[in-house]
Structures are given as C-alpha cells and as structure tokens.
XYZ file of C-alpha atoms in Angstrom:
70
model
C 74.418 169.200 68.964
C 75.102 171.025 66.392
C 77.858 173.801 65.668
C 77.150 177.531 63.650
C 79.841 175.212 61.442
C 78.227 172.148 60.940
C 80.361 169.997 62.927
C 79.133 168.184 65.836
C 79.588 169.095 69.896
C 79.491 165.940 71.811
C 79.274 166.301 75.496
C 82.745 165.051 76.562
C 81.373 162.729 79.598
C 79.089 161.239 76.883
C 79.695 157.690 75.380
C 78.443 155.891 71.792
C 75.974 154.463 73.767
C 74.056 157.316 75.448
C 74.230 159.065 71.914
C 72.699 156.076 69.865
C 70.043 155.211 72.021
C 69.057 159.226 72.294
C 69.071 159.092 68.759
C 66.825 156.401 68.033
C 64.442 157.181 70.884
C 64.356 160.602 68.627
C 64.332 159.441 65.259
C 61.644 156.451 66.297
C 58.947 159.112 65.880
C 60.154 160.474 62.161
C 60.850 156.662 60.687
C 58.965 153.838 59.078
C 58.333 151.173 62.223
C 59.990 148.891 60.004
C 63.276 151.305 59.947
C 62.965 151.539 63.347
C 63.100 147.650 63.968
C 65.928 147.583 61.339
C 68.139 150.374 63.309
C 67.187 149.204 66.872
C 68.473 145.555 66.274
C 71.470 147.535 64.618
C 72.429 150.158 67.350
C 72.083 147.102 69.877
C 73.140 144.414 68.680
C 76.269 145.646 66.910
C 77.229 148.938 67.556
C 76.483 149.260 71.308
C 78.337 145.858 71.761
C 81.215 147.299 70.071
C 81.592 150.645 70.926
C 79.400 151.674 73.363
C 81.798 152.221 76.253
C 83.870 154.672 73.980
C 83.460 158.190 75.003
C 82.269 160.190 71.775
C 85.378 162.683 72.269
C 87.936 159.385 71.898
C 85.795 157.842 68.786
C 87.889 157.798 65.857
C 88.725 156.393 62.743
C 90.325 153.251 64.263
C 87.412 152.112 66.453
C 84.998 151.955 63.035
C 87.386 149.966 60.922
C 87.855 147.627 63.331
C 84.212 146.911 63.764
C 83.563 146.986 59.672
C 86.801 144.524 59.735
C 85.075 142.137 62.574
C-alpha cells in the first residue's frame, strides 16, 4: 500500500514472504511469462530463503547487504 507520500504502509504482522508472493501472483498477469519464470525462481529460491521470515516493519538495510554479500 501506498501512502498520499509515496512511501510504502506495510501491514506490521506481515513478513517478506507474504509480500513477494502477493506481488508476483499480481504482477504475473502484467509481465512477459518469461519475466515471470525469471522472478518466480528469484522470489523463491533466493529471497524467500533469505528473508522471508522477516517481518516487513524490521526489514532494513542490514538484512539486504547481507544477502547481496552471500
């Protein structure tokens, strides 16, 4: 969601996980199937792995350079 500001609500209960797979089940009908394969094996196999459990409130700089650094 987004604010009058441009900056982004998350729903504080929700994690990386429940937010990336809503937004590929949303942008699957707007992309290329070929995108689509290309982000799904992305959002699953790497960035639900890694960050998944992470509440969207607590994601911060930290948790992304780790996973570029791994």
């Amino acid at each position: 969601m987004v604010d009058s500001a441009g900056g982004f609500l998350a729903d504080p209960n929700q994690t990386v996980a429940d937010y990336l797979t809503a937004w590929l089940q949303a942008k699957t009908m707007t992309l290329k199937p070929t995108a689509v394969v290309r982000y799904h094996a992305y959002v699953v196999d790497d960035l639900i792995p890694a960050l998944g459990k992470i509440k969207l409130d607590d994601l911060g700089y930290g948790h992304i350079a780790a996973l570029v650094r791994a």
